[in-house]
Amino acid sequence: GQQVMQIPQYQHVQEGEDFTTYCNSSTTLSNIQWYKQRPGGHPVFLIQLVKSGEVKKQKRLTFQFGEAKKNSSLHITATQTTDVGTYFCAGDGDKIIFGKGTRLHILP
Amino acid sequence: GAGVSQSPSNKVTEKGKDVELRCDPISGHTALYWYRQRLGQGLEFLIYFQGNSAPDKSGLPSDRFSAERTGESVSTLTIQRTQQEDSAVYLCASSPRSLYSGANTGELFFGEGSRLTVL
């Protein structure tokens, strides 16, 4: 069945350092979505990538979709304390399946 | 309403009791998803509805779990004979996605979740 793997599970970075999380799907996706969940909150949509090889930027966040539409990454440049939370990728095949998420901790 | 509404926000029940969790999606959203999130864990897919039909029930953990949707609106997730391992936050999300329009819009709008604790 459709599976989405995400690494790393946890990441501790010093404030100002960069952060990357990676996502891989067992099947080709029609699109991939990224969500952020703050501690105690619910997931909030960040972005959707549709095209093979697509790259999108939101301020310090850069999202990539692989050429084969089976993998994706999220890169945050110069992390800030407001970036704390868990970042989930979600693969949209015949249903939307979430990876297990990467929990980002920022050390001041 | 303005967003996805879930009730109750918190439910404490005794092992063996039945519980019903309700989700009111954003008006006009055709797709509705249920996920389970255990403490500190990821989102586990349970079931999704396209309109009132559930094309994929493969995520339901056991036959104690069932869900329905009526009027292409409200959905209810029912857990019978609750067990302690059912304790989790149950998240509902809706999306304007339609399989028939060809739209590629799958963004999910989540509710605040229903926190279930089984003693």
mmCIF file with all atom_site columns, C-alpha atoms in Angstrom:
data_model
loop_
_atom_site.group_PDB
_atom_site.id
_atom_site.type_symbol
_atom_site.label_atom_id
_atom_site.label_alt_id
_atom_site.label_comp_id
_atom_site.label_asym_id
_atom_site.label_entity_id
_atom_site.label_seq_id
_atom_site.pdbx_PDB_ins_code
_atom_site.Cartn_x
_atom_site.Cartn_y
_atom_site.Cartn_z
_atom_site.occupancy
_atom_site.B_iso_or_equiv
_atom_site.pdbx_formal_charge
_atom_site.auth_seq_id
_atom_site.auth_comp_id
_atom_site.auth_asym_id
_atom_site.auth_atom_id
_atom_site.pdbx_PDB_model_num
ATOM 1   C CA . GLY A 1 1   ? 0.000   0.000  0.000   1.00 0.00 ? 1   GLY A CA 1
ATOM 2   C CA . GLN A 1 2   ? 0.881   3.658  -0.200  1.00 0.00 ? 2   GLN A CA 1
ATOM 3   C CA . GLN A 1 3   ? 3.574   4.587  2.344   1.00 0.00 ? 3   GLN A CA 1
ATOM 4   C CA . VAL A 1 4   ? 5.367   7.849  3.097   1.00 0.00 ? 4   VAL A CA 1
ATOM 5   C CA . MET A 1 5   ? 8.663   7.829  4.962   1.00 0.00 ? 5   MET A CA 1
ATOM 6   C CA . GLN A 1 6   ? 10.169  10.928 6.518   1.00 0.00 ? 6   GLN A CA 1
ATOM 7   C CA . ILE A 1 7   ? 13.594  11.539 8.063   1.00 0.00 ? 7   ILE A CA 1
ATOM 8   C CA . PRO A 1 8   ? 14.972  12.523 10.450  1.00 0.00 ? 8   PRO A CA 1
ATOM 9   C CA . GLN A 1 9   ? 12.468  11.924 13.228  1.00 0.00 ? 9   GLN A CA 1
ATOM 10  C CA . TYR A 1 10  ? 14.029  14.612 15.427  1.00 0.00 ? 10  TYR A CA 1
ATOM 11  C CA . GLN A 1 11  ? 16.392  17.493 14.744  1.00 0.00 ? 11  GLN A CA 1
ATOM 12  C CA . HIS A 1 12  ? 18.013  19.817 17.245  1.00 0.00 ? 12  HIS A CA 1
ATOM 13  C CA . VAL A 1 13  ? 19.666  22.906 15.791  1.00 0.00 ? 13  VAL A CA 1
ATOM 14  C CA . GLN A 1 14  ? 21.151  26.088 17.168  1.00 0.00 ? 14  GLN A CA 1
ATOM 15  C CA . GLU A 1 15  ? 19.137  29.165 16.330  1.00 0.00 ? 15  GLU A CA 1
ATOM 16  C CA . GLY A 1 16  ? 20.447  30.522 13.053  1.00 0.00 ? 16  GLY A CA 1
ATOM 17  C CA . GLU A 1 17  ? 21.482  27.132 11.672  1.00 0.00 ? 17  GLU A CA 1
ATOM 18  C CA . ASP A 1 18  ? 19.795  25.522 8.692   1.00 0.00 ? 18  ASP A CA 1
ATOM 19  C CA . PHE A 1 19  ? 17.390  22.568 8.837   1.00 0.00 ? 19  PHE A CA 1
ATOM 20  C CA . THR A 1 20  ? 16.288  20.002 6.264   1.00 0.00 ? 20  THR A CA 1
ATOM 21  C CA . THR A 1 21  ? 13.707  17.223 6.368   1.00 0.00 ? 21  THR A CA 1
ATOM 22  C CA . TYR A 1 22  ? 13.311  14.579 3.673   1.00 0.00 ? 22  TYR A CA 1
ATOM 23  C CA . CYS A 1 23  ? 10.281  12.675 2.488   1.00 0.00 ? 23  CYS A CA 1
ATOM 24  C CA . ASN A 1 24  ? 10.030  9.537  0.314   1.00 0.00 ? 24  ASN A CA 1
ATOM 25  C CA . SER A 1 25  ? 6.955   7.825  -1.062  1.00 0.00 ? 25  SER A CA 1
ATOM 26  C CA . SER A 1 26  ? 6.611   4.183  -2.051  1.00 0.00 ? 26  SER A CA 1
ATOM 27  C CA . THR A 1 27  ? 4.424   5.229  -4.989  1.00 0.00 ? 27  THR A CA 1
ATOM 28  C CA . THR A 1 28  ? 4.390   8.045  -7.520  1.00 0.00 ? 28  THR A CA 1
ATOM 29  C CA . LEU A 1 29  ? 2.386   10.968 -6.212  1.00 0.00 ? 29  LEU A CA 1
ATOM 30  C CA . SER A 1 30  ? 0.052   13.362 -7.967  1.00 0.00 ? 30  SER A CA 1
ATOM 31  C CA . ASN A 1 31  ? 1.261   16.027 -5.578  1.00 0.00 ? 31  ASN A CA 1
ATOM 32  C CA . ILE A 1 32  ? 2.916   16.419 -2.208  1.00 0.00 ? 32  ILE A CA 1
ATOM 33  C CA . GLN A 1 33  ? 1.917   18.725 0.597   1.00 0.00 ? 33  GLN A CA 1
ATOM 34  C CA . TRP A 1 34  ? 3.760   20.039 3.629   1.00 0.00 ? 34  TRP A CA 1
ATOM 35  C CA . TYR A 1 35  ? 2.221   20.878 6.981   1.00 0.00 ? 35  TYR A CA 1
ATOM 36  C CA . LYS A 1 36  ? 3.484   22.365 10.229  1.00 0.00 ? 36  LYS A CA 1
ATOM 37  C CA . GLN A 1 37  ? 2.142   21.416 13.632  1.00 0.00 ? 37  GLN A CA 1
ATOM 38  C CA . ARG A 1 38  ? 3.051   23.582 16.595  1.00 0.00 ? 38  ARG A CA 1
ATOM 39  C CA . PRO A 1 39  ? 3.168   21.901 20.011  1.00 0.00 ? 39  PRO A CA 1
ATOM 40  C CA . GLY A 1 40  ? -0.401  21.428 21.213  1.00 0.00 ? 40  GLY A CA 1
ATOM 41  C CA . GLY A 1 41  ? -1.839  22.532 17.889  1.00 0.00 ? 41  GLY A CA 1
ATOM 42  C CA . HIS A 1 42  ? -3.226  20.952 14.758  1.00 0.00 ? 42  HIS A CA 1
ATOM 43  C CA . PRO A 1 43  ? -1.454  20.615 11.395  1.00 0.00 ? 43  PRO A CA 1
ATOM 44  C CA . VAL A 1 44  ? -1.514  23.723 9.245   1.00 0.00 ? 44  VAL A CA 1
ATOM 45  C CA . PHE A 1 45  ? -0.984  23.621 5.496   1.00 0.00 ? 45  PHE A CA 1
ATOM 46  C CA . LEU A 1 46  ? 2.227   25.206 4.229   1.00 0.00 ? 46  LEU A CA 1
ATOM 47  C CA . ILE A 1 47  ? 2.437   24.403 0.545   1.00 0.00 ? 47  ILE A CA 1
ATOM 48  C CA . GLN A 1 48  ? 1.579   21.979 -2.242  1.00 0.00 ? 48  GLN A CA 1
ATOM 49  C CA . LEU A 1 49  ? 3.971   20.855 -4.983  1.00 0.00 ? 49  LEU A CA 1
ATOM 50  C CA . VAL A 1 50  ? 2.511   19.414 -8.156  1.00 0.00 ? 50  VAL A CA 1
ATOM 51  C CA . LYS A 1 51  ? 5.064   19.400 -10.957 1.00 0.00 ? 51  LYS A CA 1
ATOM 52  C CA . SER A 1 52  ? 8.044   17.104 -11.350 1.00 0.00 ? 52  SER A CA 1
ATOM 53  C CA . GLY A 1 53  ? 11.208  18.908 -10.223 1.00 0.00 ? 53  GLY A CA 1
ATOM 54  C CA . GLU A 1 54  ? 9.232   21.824 -8.816  1.00 0.00 ? 54  GLU A CA 1
ATOM 55  C CA . VAL A 1 55  ? 10.906  24.195 -6.359  1.00 0.00 ? 55  VAL A CA 1
ATOM 56  C CA . LYS A 1 56  ? 8.953   26.716 -4.323  1.00 0.00 ? 56  LYS A CA 1
ATOM 57  C CA . LYS A 1 57  ? 10.092  29.235 -1.748  1.00 0.00 ? 57  LYS A CA 1
ATOM 58  C CA . GLN A 1 58  ? 8.316   30.896 1.139   1.00 0.00 ? 58  GLN A CA 1
ATOM 59  C CA . LYS A 1 59  ? 10.668  33.393 2.763   1.00 0.00 ? 59  LYS A CA 1
ATOM 60  C CA . ARG A 1 60  ? 13.262  31.180 4.524   1.00 0.00 ? 60  ARG A CA 1
ATOM 61  C CA . LEU A 1 61  ? 11.560  27.910 3.504   1.00 0.00 ? 61  LEU A CA 1
ATOM 62  C CA . THR A 1 62  ? 12.448  26.078 0.298   1.00 0.00 ? 62  THR A CA 1
ATOM 63  C CA . PHE A 1 63  ? 10.417  23.112 -0.896  1.00 0.00 ? 63  PHE A CA 1
ATOM 64  C CA . GLN A 1 64  ? 11.446  20.667 -3.626  1.00 0.00 ? 64  GLN A CA 1
ATOM 65  C CA . PHE A 1 65  ? 9.595   17.889 -5.439  1.00 0.00 ? 65  PHE A CA 1
ATOM 66  C CA . GLY A 1 66  ? 11.684  15.179 -7.041  1.00 0.00 ? 66  GLY A CA 1
ATOM 67  C CA . GLU A 1 67  ? 11.810  14.473 -10.756 1.00 0.00 ? 67  GLU A CA 1
ATOM 68  C CA . ALA A 1 68  ? 10.123  11.109 -10.281 1.00 0.00 ? 68  ALA A CA 1
ATOM 69  C CA . LYS A 1 69  ? 7.453   12.663 -8.018  1.00 0.00 ? 69  LYS A CA 1
ATOM 70  C CA . LYS A 1 70  ? 8.307   10.220 -5.245  1.00 0.00 ? 70  LYS A CA 1
ATOM 71  C CA . ASN A 1 71  ? 10.446  12.360 -2.967  1.00 0.00 ? 71  ASN A CA 1
ATOM 72  C CA . SER A 1 72  ? 10.490  15.845 -1.530  1.00 0.00 ? 72  SER A CA 1
ATOM 73  C CA . SER A 1 73  ? 12.418  18.026 0.866   1.00 0.00 ? 73  SER A CA 1
ATOM 74  C CA . LEU A 1 74  ? 11.873  21.075 3.035   1.00 0.00 ? 74  LEU A CA 1
ATOM 75  C CA . HIS A 1 75  ? 14.833  23.299 3.857   1.00 0.00 ? 75  HIS A CA 1
ATOM 76  C CA . ILE A 1 76  ? 14.719  26.131 6.371   1.00 0.00 ? 76  ILE A CA 1
ATOM 77  C CA . THR A 1 77  ? 17.513  28.697 6.230   1.00 0.00 ? 77  THR A CA 1
ATOM 78  C CA . ALA A 1 78  ? 18.685  30.429 9.405   1.00 0.00 ? 78  ALA A CA 1
ATOM 79  C CA . THR A 1 79  ? 16.173  28.898 11.787  1.00 0.00 ? 79  THR A CA 1
ATOM 80  C CA . GLN A 1 80  ? 14.319  31.045 14.308  1.00 0.00 ? 80  GLN A CA 1
ATOM 81  C CA . THR A 1 81  ? 12.545  30.083 17.522  1.00 0.00 ? 81  THR A CA 1
ATOM 82  C CA . THR A 1 82  ? 9.229   30.522 15.724  1.00 0.00 ? 82  THR A CA 1
ATOM 83  C CA . ASP A 1 83  ? 10.151  27.574 13.490  1.00 0.00 ? 83  ASP A CA 1
ATOM 84  C CA . VAL A 1 84  ? 9.739   25.136 16.396  1.00 0.00 ? 84  VAL A CA 1
ATOM 85  C CA . GLY A 1 85  ? 7.244   22.383 15.669  1.00 0.00 ? 85  GLY A CA 1
ATOM 86  C CA . THR A 1 86  ? 6.768   19.204 13.718  1.00 0.00 ? 86  THR A CA 1
ATOM 87  C CA . TYR A 1 87  ? 6.921   19.283 9.944   1.00 0.00 ? 87  TYR A CA 1
ATOM 88  C CA . PHE A 1 88  ? 4.922   16.696 8.050   1.00 0.00 ? 88  PHE A CA 1
ATOM 89  C CA . CYS A 1 89  ? 4.940   15.801 4.413   1.00 0.00 ? 89  CYS A CA 1
ATOM 90  C CA . ALA A 1 90  ? 1.756   14.302 3.009   1.00 0.00 ? 90  ALA A CA 1
ATOM 91  C CA . GLY A 1 91  ? 1.687   12.294 -0.169  1.00 0.00 ? 91  GLY A CA 1
ATOM 92  C CA . ASP A 1 92  ? -1.396  12.674 -2.327  1.00 0.00 ? 92  ASP A CA 1
ATOM 93  C CA . GLY A 1 93  ? -1.906  9.474  -4.286  1.00 0.00 ? 93  GLY A CA 1
ATOM 94  C CA . ASP A 1 94  ? -5.338  7.921  -4.122  1.00 0.00 ? 94  ASP A CA 1
ATOM 95  C CA . LYS A 1 95  ? -5.582  9.274  -0.580  1.00 0.00 ? 95  LYS A CA 1
ATOM 96  C CA . ILE A 1 96  ? -3.521  11.658 1.507   1.00 0.00 ? 96  ILE A CA 1
ATOM 97  C CA . ILE A 1 97  ? -0.980  9.791  3.631   1.00 0.00 ? 97  ILE A CA 1
ATOM 98  C CA . PHE A 1 98  ? 1.257   11.576 6.105   1.00 0.00 ? 98  PHE A CA 1
ATOM 99  C CA . GLY A 1 99  ? 4.848   10.875 6.964   1.00 0.00 ? 99  GLY A CA 1
ATOM 100 C CA . LYS A 1 100 ? 5.690   10.487 10.657  1.00 0.00 ? 100 LYS A CA 1
ATOM 101 C CA . GLY A 1 101 ? 7.043   14.019 10.772  1.00 0.00 ? 101 GLY A CA 1
ATOM 102 C CA . THR A 1 102 ? 10.286  15.676 11.807  1.00 0.00 ? 102 THR A CA 1
ATOM 103 C CA . ARG A 1 103 ? 10.240  17.406 15.169  1.00 0.00 ? 103 ARG A CA 1
ATOM 104 C CA . LEU A 1 104 ? 12.402  20.519 15.117  1.00 0.00 ? 104 LEU A CA 1
ATOM 105 C CA . HIS A 1 105 ? 13.895  21.830 18.355  1.00 0.00 ? 105 HIS A CA 1
ATOM 106 C CA . ILE A 1 106 ? 15.678  25.174 18.343  1.00 0.00 ? 106 ILE A CA 1
ATOM 107 C CA . LEU A 1 107 ? 18.443  25.772 20.884  1.00 0.00 ? 107 LEU A CA 1
ATOM 108 C CA . PRO A 1 108 ? 18.763  29.479 21.763  1.00 0.00 ? 108 PRO A CA 1
ATOM 109 C CA . GLY B 2 1   ? -18.824 27.790 9.545   1.00 0.00 ? 1   GLY B CA 1
ATOM 110 C CA . ALA B 2 2   ? -15.489 29.459 9.100   1.00 0.00 ? 2   ALA B CA 1
ATOM 111 C CA . GLY B 2 3   ? -13.448 26.369 9.845   1.00 0.00 ? 3   GLY B CA 1
ATOM 112 C CA . VAL B 2 4   ? -13.615 22.670 10.630  1.00 0.00 ? 4   VAL B CA 1
ATOM 113 C CA . SER B 2 5   ? -15.352 22.069 13.926  1.00 0.00 ? 5   SER B CA 1
ATOM 114 C CA . GLN B 2 6   ? -14.909 18.949 16.033  1.00 0.00 ? 6   GLN B CA 1
ATOM 115 C CA . SER B 2 7   ? -16.717 17.844 19.160  1.00 0.00 ? 7   SER B CA 1
ATOM 116 C CA . PRO B 2 8   ? -16.189 16.987 21.876  1.00 0.00 ? 8   PRO B CA 1
ATOM 117 C CA . SER B 2 9   ? -12.794 18.631 22.287  1.00 0.00 ? 9   SER B CA 1
ATOM 118 C CA . ASN B 2 10  ? -12.051 16.297 25.172  1.00 0.00 ? 10  ASN B CA 1
ATOM 119 C CA . LYS B 2 11  ? -13.601 12.977 26.090  1.00 0.00 ? 11  LYS B CA 1
ATOM 120 C CA . VAL B 2 12  ? -12.694 10.760 29.028  1.00 0.00 ? 12  VAL B CA 1
ATOM 121 C CA . THR B 2 13  ? -14.370 7.383  29.035  1.00 0.00 ? 13  THR B CA 1
ATOM 122 C CA . GLU B 2 14  ? -14.099 4.041  30.710  1.00 0.00 ? 14  GLU B CA 1
ATOM 123 C CA . LYS B 2 15  ? -12.768 0.996  28.947  1.00 0.00 ? 15  LYS B CA 1
ATOM 124 C CA . GLY B 2 16  ? -15.554 -0.862 27.187  1.00 0.00 ? 16  GLY B CA 1
ATOM 125 C CA . LYS B 2 17  ? -17.800 2.156  26.582  1.00 0.00 ? 17  LYS B CA 1
ATOM 126 C CA . ASP B 2 18  ? -18.750 3.430  23.136  1.00 0.00 ? 18  ASP B CA 1
ATOM 127 C CA . VAL B 2 19  ? -17.831 6.937  21.988  1.00 0.00 ? 19  VAL B CA 1
ATOM 128 C CA . GLU B 2 20  ? -18.935 9.144  19.104  1.00 0.00 ? 20  GLU B CA 1
ATOM 129 C CA . LEU B 2 21  ? -16.778 11.897 17.702  1.00 0.00 ? 21  LEU B CA 1
ATOM 130 C CA . ARG B 2 22  ? -18.285 14.512 15.433  1.00 0.00 ? 22  ARG B CA 1
ATOM 131 C CA . CYS B 2 23  ? -16.815 16.583 12.630  1.00 0.00 ? 23  CYS B CA 1
ATOM 132 C CA . ASP B 2 24  ? -18.415 19.565 10.892  1.00 0.00 ? 24  ASP B CA 1
ATOM 133 C CA . PRO B 2 25  ? -16.372 20.302 7.774   1.00 0.00 ? 25  PRO B CA 1
ATOM 134 C CA . ILE B 2 26  ? -16.076 23.590 5.934   1.00 0.00 ? 26  ILE B CA 1
ATOM 135 C CA . SER B 2 27  ? -19.246 24.148 3.944   1.00 0.00 ? 27  SER B CA 1
ATOM 136 C CA . GLY B 2 28  ? -18.914 22.925 0.372   1.00 0.00 ? 28  GLY B CA 1
ATOM 137 C CA . HIS B 2 29  ? -15.878 20.743 0.969   1.00 0.00 ? 29  HIS B CA 1
ATOM 138 C CA . THR B 2 30  ? -16.468 17.417 -0.718  1.00 0.00 ? 30  THR B CA 1
ATOM 139 C CA . ALA B 2 31  ? -13.635 15.442 0.852   1.00 0.00 ? 31  ALA B CA 1
ATOM 140 C CA . LEU B 2 32  ? -13.388 14.626 4.549   1.00 0.00 ? 32  LEU B CA 1
ATOM 141 C CA . TYR B 2 33  ? -10.592 12.756 6.302   1.00 0.00 ? 33  TYR B CA 1
ATOM 142 C CA . TRP B 2 34  ? -10.167 11.207 9.749   1.00 0.00 ? 34  TRP B CA 1
ATOM 143 C CA . TYR B 2 35  ? -6.709  10.723 11.247  1.00 0.00 ? 35  TYR B CA 1
ATOM 144 C CA . ARG B 2 36  ? -5.530  9.445  14.606  1.00 0.00 ? 36  ARG B CA 1
ATOM 145 C CA . GLN B 2 37  ? -2.533  10.978 16.357  1.00 0.00 ? 37  GLN B CA 1
ATOM 146 C CA . ARG B 2 38  ? -1.107  9.311  19.430  1.00 0.00 ? 38  ARG B CA 1
ATOM 147 C CA . LEU B 2 39  ? 0.991   11.432 21.790  1.00 0.00 ? 39  LEU B CA 1
ATOM 148 C CA . GLY B 2 40  ? 4.175   12.552 20.088  1.00 0.00 ? 40  GLY B CA 1
ATOM 149 C CA . GLN B 2 41  ? 3.427   10.495 16.987  1.00 0.00 ? 41  GLN B CA 1
ATOM 150 C CA . GLY B 2 42  ? 2.475   11.128 13.391  1.00 0.00 ? 42  GLY B CA 1
ATOM 151 C CA . LEU B 2 43  ? -0.932  11.194 11.731  1.00 0.00 ? 43  LEU B CA 1
ATOM 152 C CA . GLU B 2 44  ? -2.368  7.740  11.131  1.00 0.00 ? 44  GLU B CA 1
ATOM 153 C CA . PHE B 2 45  ? -4.887  7.599  8.270   1.00 0.00 ? 45  PHE B CA 1
ATOM 154 C CA . LEU B 2 46  ? -8.222  6.099  9.286   1.00 0.00 ? 46  LEU B CA 1
ATOM 155 C CA . ILE B 2 47  ? -10.774 6.786  6.560   1.00 0.00 ? 47  ILE B CA 1
ATOM 156 C CA . TYR B 2 48  ? -11.778 9.355  4.012   1.00 0.00 ? 48  TYR B CA 1
ATOM 157 C CA . PHE B 2 49  ? -15.059 10.347 2.411   1.00 0.00 ? 49  PHE B CA 1
ATOM 158 C CA . GLN B 2 50  ? -15.708 11.725 -1.032  1.00 0.00 ? 50  GLN B CA 1
ATOM 159 C CA . GLY B 2 51  ? -19.205 13.091 -0.662  1.00 0.00 ? 51  GLY B CA 1
ATOM 160 C CA . ASN B 2 52  ? -21.025 10.570 1.498   1.00 0.00 ? 52  ASN B CA 1
ATOM 161 C CA . SER B 2 53  ? -19.073 7.593  0.200   1.00 0.00 ? 53  SER B CA 1
ATOM 162 C CA . ALA B 2 54  ? -15.970 6.124  1.787   1.00 0.00 ? 54  ALA B CA 1
ATOM 163 C CA . PRO B 2 55  ? -13.773 4.802  -1.058  1.00 0.00 ? 55  PRO B CA 1
ATOM 164 C CA . ASP B 2 56  ? -11.070 3.697  1.364   1.00 0.00 ? 56  ASP B CA 1
ATOM 165 C CA . LYS B 2 57  ? -11.694 2.277  4.820   1.00 0.00 ? 57  LYS B CA 1
ATOM 166 C CA . SER B 2 58  ? -8.369  0.476  4.961   1.00 0.00 ? 58  SER B CA 1
ATOM 167 C CA . GLY B 2 59  ? -7.031  2.569  7.817   1.00 0.00 ? 59  GLY B CA 1
ATOM 168 C CA . LEU B 2 60  ? -9.698  1.649  10.346  1.00 0.00 ? 60  LEU B CA 1
ATOM 169 C CA . PRO B 2 61  ? -7.769  -0.296 13.032  1.00 0.00 ? 61  PRO B CA 1
ATOM 170 C CA . SER B 2 62  ? -10.484 -2.847 13.797  1.00 0.00 ? 62  SER B CA 1
ATOM 171 C CA . ASP B 2 63  ? -14.183 -3.562 13.377  1.00 0.00 ? 63  ASP B CA 1
ATOM 172 C CA . ARG B 2 64  ? -14.775 -1.566 16.564  1.00 0.00 ? 64  ARG B CA 1
ATOM 173 C CA . PHE B 2 65  ? -14.237 1.564  14.456  1.00 0.00 ? 65  PHE B CA 1
ATOM 174 C CA . SER B 2 66  ? -16.826 2.879  12.034  1.00 0.00 ? 66  SER B CA 1
ATOM 175 C CA . ALA B 2 67  ? -17.604 6.189  10.398  1.00 0.00 ? 67  ALA B CA 1
ATOM 176 C CA . GLU B 2 68  ? -20.366 7.729  8.392   1.00 0.00 ? 68  GLU B CA 1
ATOM 177 C CA . ARG B 2 69  ? -21.079 10.977 6.638   1.00 0.00 ? 69  ARG B CA 1
ATOM 178 C CA . THR B 2 70  ? -24.457 12.409 5.761   1.00 0.00 ? 70  THR B CA 1
ATOM 179 C CA . GLY B 2 71  ? -25.616 15.250 3.557   1.00 0.00 ? 71  GLY B CA 1
ATOM 180 C CA . GLU B 2 72  ? -22.051 15.611 2.281   1.00 0.00 ? 72  GLU B CA 1
ATOM 181 C CA . SER B 2 73  ? -21.498 17.443 5.527   1.00 0.00 ? 73  SER B CA 1
ATOM 182 C CA . VAL B 2 74  ? -21.257 16.159 9.084   1.00 0.00 ? 74  VAL B CA 1
ATOM 183 C CA . SER B 2 75  ? -19.272 13.016 9.806   1.00 0.00 ? 75  SER B CA 1
ATOM 184 C CA . THR B 2 76  ? -19.307 10.818 12.880  1.00 0.00 ? 76  THR B CA 1
ATOM 185 C CA . LEU B 2 77  ? -16.521 8.468  13.940  1.00 0.00 ? 77  LEU B CA 1
ATOM 186 C CA . THR B 2 78  ? -17.749 5.790  16.332  1.00 0.00 ? 78  THR B CA 1
ATOM 187 C CA . ILE B 2 79  ? -15.531 3.623  18.492  1.00 0.00 ? 79  ILE B CA 1
ATOM 188 C CA . GLN B 2 80  ? -17.253 0.703  20.169  1.00 0.00 ? 80  GLN B CA 1
ATOM 189 C CA . ARG B 2 81  ? -16.013 -1.079 23.291  1.00 0.00 ? 81  ARG B CA 1
ATOM 190 C CA . THR B 2 82  ? -13.137 1.363  23.715  1.00 0.00 ? 82  THR B CA 1
ATOM 191 C CA . GLN B 2 83  ? -9.722  0.087  24.727  1.00 0.00 ? 83  GLN B CA 1
ATOM 192 C CA . GLN B 2 84  ? -6.870  1.966  26.374  1.00 0.00 ? 84  GLN B CA 1
ATOM 193 C CA . GLU B 2 85  ? -4.868  1.848  23.137  1.00 0.00 ? 85  GLU B CA 1
ATOM 194 C CA . ASP B 2 86  ? -7.623  3.946  21.521  1.00 0.00 ? 86  ASP B CA 1
ATOM 195 C CA . SER B 2 87  ? -6.459  6.936  23.585  1.00 0.00 ? 87  SER B CA 1
ATOM 196 C CA . ALA B 2 88  ? -5.315  9.584  21.121  1.00 0.00 ? 88  ALA B CA 1
ATOM 197 C CA . VAL B 2 89  ? -6.288  12.802 19.420  1.00 0.00 ? 89  VAL B CA 1
ATOM 198 C CA . TYR B 2 90  ? -8.680  12.179 16.544  1.00 0.00 ? 90  TYR B CA 1
ATOM 199 C CA . LEU B 2 91  ? -8.264  14.793 13.849  1.00 0.00 ? 91  LEU B CA 1
ATOM 200 C CA . CYS B 2 92  ? -10.762 15.573 11.142  1.00 0.00 ? 92  CYS B CA 1
ATOM 201 C CA . ALA B 2 93  ? -9.861  17.495 8.006   1.00 0.00 ? 93  ALA B CA 1
ATOM 202 C CA . SER B 2 94  ? -11.842 18.637 5.002   1.00 0.00 ? 94  SER B CA 1
ATOM 203 C CA . SER B 2 95  ? -10.777 19.564 1.517   1.00 0.00 ? 95  SER B CA 1
ATOM 204 C CA . PRO B 2 96  ? -12.436 21.066 -1.536  1.00 0.00 ? 96  PRO B CA 1
ATOM 205 C CA . ARG B 2 97  ? -10.900 18.253 -3.573  1.00 0.00 ? 97  ARG B CA 1
ATOM 206 C CA . SER B 2 98  ? -13.207 16.538 -6.020  1.00 0.00 ? 98  SER B CA 1
ATOM 207 C CA . LEU B 2 99  ? -12.322 13.446 -8.028  1.00 0.00 ? 99  LEU B CA 1
ATOM 208 C CA . TYR B 2 100 ? -14.775 14.539 -10.697 1.00 0.00 ? 100 TYR B CA 1
ATOM 209 C CA . SER B 2 101 ? -13.701 18.107 -11.323 1.00 0.00 ? 101 SER B CA 1
ATOM 210 C CA . GLY B 2 102 ? -10.152 17.113 -12.076 1.00 0.00 ? 102 GLY B CA 1
ATOM 211 C CA . ALA B 2 103 ? -9.046  19.697 -9.556  1.00 0.00 ? 103 ALA B CA 1
ATOM 212 C CA . ASN B 2 104 ? -5.642  19.049 -8.079  1.00 0.00 ? 104 ASN B CA 1
ATOM 213 C CA . THR B 2 105 ? -6.447  20.940 -4.906  1.00 0.00 ? 105 THR B CA 1
ATOM 214 C CA . GLY B 2 106 ? -5.923  18.630 -1.987  1.00 0.00 ? 106 GLY B CA 1
ATOM 215 C CA . GLU B 2 107 ? -5.095  21.076 0.803   1.00 0.00 ? 107 GLU B CA 1
ATOM 216 C CA . LEU B 2 108 ? -6.484  19.788 4.082   1.00 0.00 ? 108 LEU B CA 1
ATOM 217 C CA . PHE B 2 109 ? -8.064  22.106 6.619   1.00 0.00 ? 109 PHE B CA 1
ATOM 218 C CA . PHE B 2 110 ? -7.870  20.523 10.065  1.00 0.00 ? 110 PHE B CA 1
ATOM 219 C CA . GLY B 2 111 ? -10.094 20.879 13.074  1.00 0.00 ? 111 GLY B CA 1
ATOM 220 C CA . GLU B 2 112 ? -8.684  21.236 16.568  1.00 0.00 ? 112 GLU B CA 1
ATOM 221 C CA . GLY B 2 113 ? -9.182  17.531 17.213  1.00 0.00 ? 113 GLY B CA 1
ATOM 222 C CA . SER B 2 114 ? -10.993 15.437 19.792  1.00 0.00 ? 114 SER B CA 1
ATOM 223 C CA . ARG B 2 115 ? -8.749  14.195 22.582  1.00 0.00 ? 115 ARG B CA 1
ATOM 224 C CA . LEU B 2 116 ? -9.935  10.777 23.723  1.00 0.00 ? 116 LEU B CA 1
ATOM 225 C CA . THR B 2 117 ? -8.715  9.259  26.965  1.00 0.00 ? 117 THR B CA 1
ATOM 226 C CA . VAL B 2 118 ? -9.770  5.722  27.818  1.00 0.00 ? 118 VAL B CA 1
ATOM 227 C CA . LEU B 2 119 ? -9.272  4.806  31.456  1.00 0.00 ? 119 LEU B CA 1
#
